[in-house]
XYZ file of C-alpha atoms in Angstrom:
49
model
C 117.343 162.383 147.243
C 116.300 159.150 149.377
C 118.450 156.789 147.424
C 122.084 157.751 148.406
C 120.846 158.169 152.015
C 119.582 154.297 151.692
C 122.589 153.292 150.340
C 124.992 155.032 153.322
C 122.330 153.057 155.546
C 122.961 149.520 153.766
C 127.002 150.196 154.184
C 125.788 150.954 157.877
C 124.437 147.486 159.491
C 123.630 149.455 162.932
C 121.204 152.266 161.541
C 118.836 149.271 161.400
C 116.259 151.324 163.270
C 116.044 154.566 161.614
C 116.014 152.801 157.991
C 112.869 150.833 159.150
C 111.295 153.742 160.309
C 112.191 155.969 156.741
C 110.182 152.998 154.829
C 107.107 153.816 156.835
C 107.479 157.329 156.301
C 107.783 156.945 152.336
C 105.121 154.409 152.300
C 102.954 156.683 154.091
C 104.431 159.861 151.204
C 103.870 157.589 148.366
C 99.966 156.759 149.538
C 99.570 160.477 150.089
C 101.041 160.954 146.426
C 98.964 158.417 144.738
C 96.200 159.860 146.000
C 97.055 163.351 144.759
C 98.040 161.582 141.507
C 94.416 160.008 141.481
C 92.849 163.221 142.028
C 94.759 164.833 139.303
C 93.781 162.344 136.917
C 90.208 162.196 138.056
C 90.336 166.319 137.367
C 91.898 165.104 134.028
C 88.789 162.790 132.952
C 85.983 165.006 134.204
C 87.391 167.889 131.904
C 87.755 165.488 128.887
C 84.447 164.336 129.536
């Protein structure tokens, strides 16, 4: 869903801003997802073991 969004910004040279701002917000998602990924897999290994 991101991807064509970043690619209309690219073709746009002024919504310089806003694009910087959308990688902190998806850094910020994907370190909240890793860590729910982590969890998952911790879950995962404790009911193996």
């Amino acid at each position: 869903m991101t991807k064509p969004t970043a690619k209309e910004a690219n073709t746009k040279p002024k919504k310089k801003k806003p694009l910087a701002v959308n990688k902190r917000t998806m850094s910020v998602r994907e370190r909240i997802e890793n860590i729910k990924a982590q969890q998952a897999w911790d879950k995962e290994w404790e009911n193996d073991e």
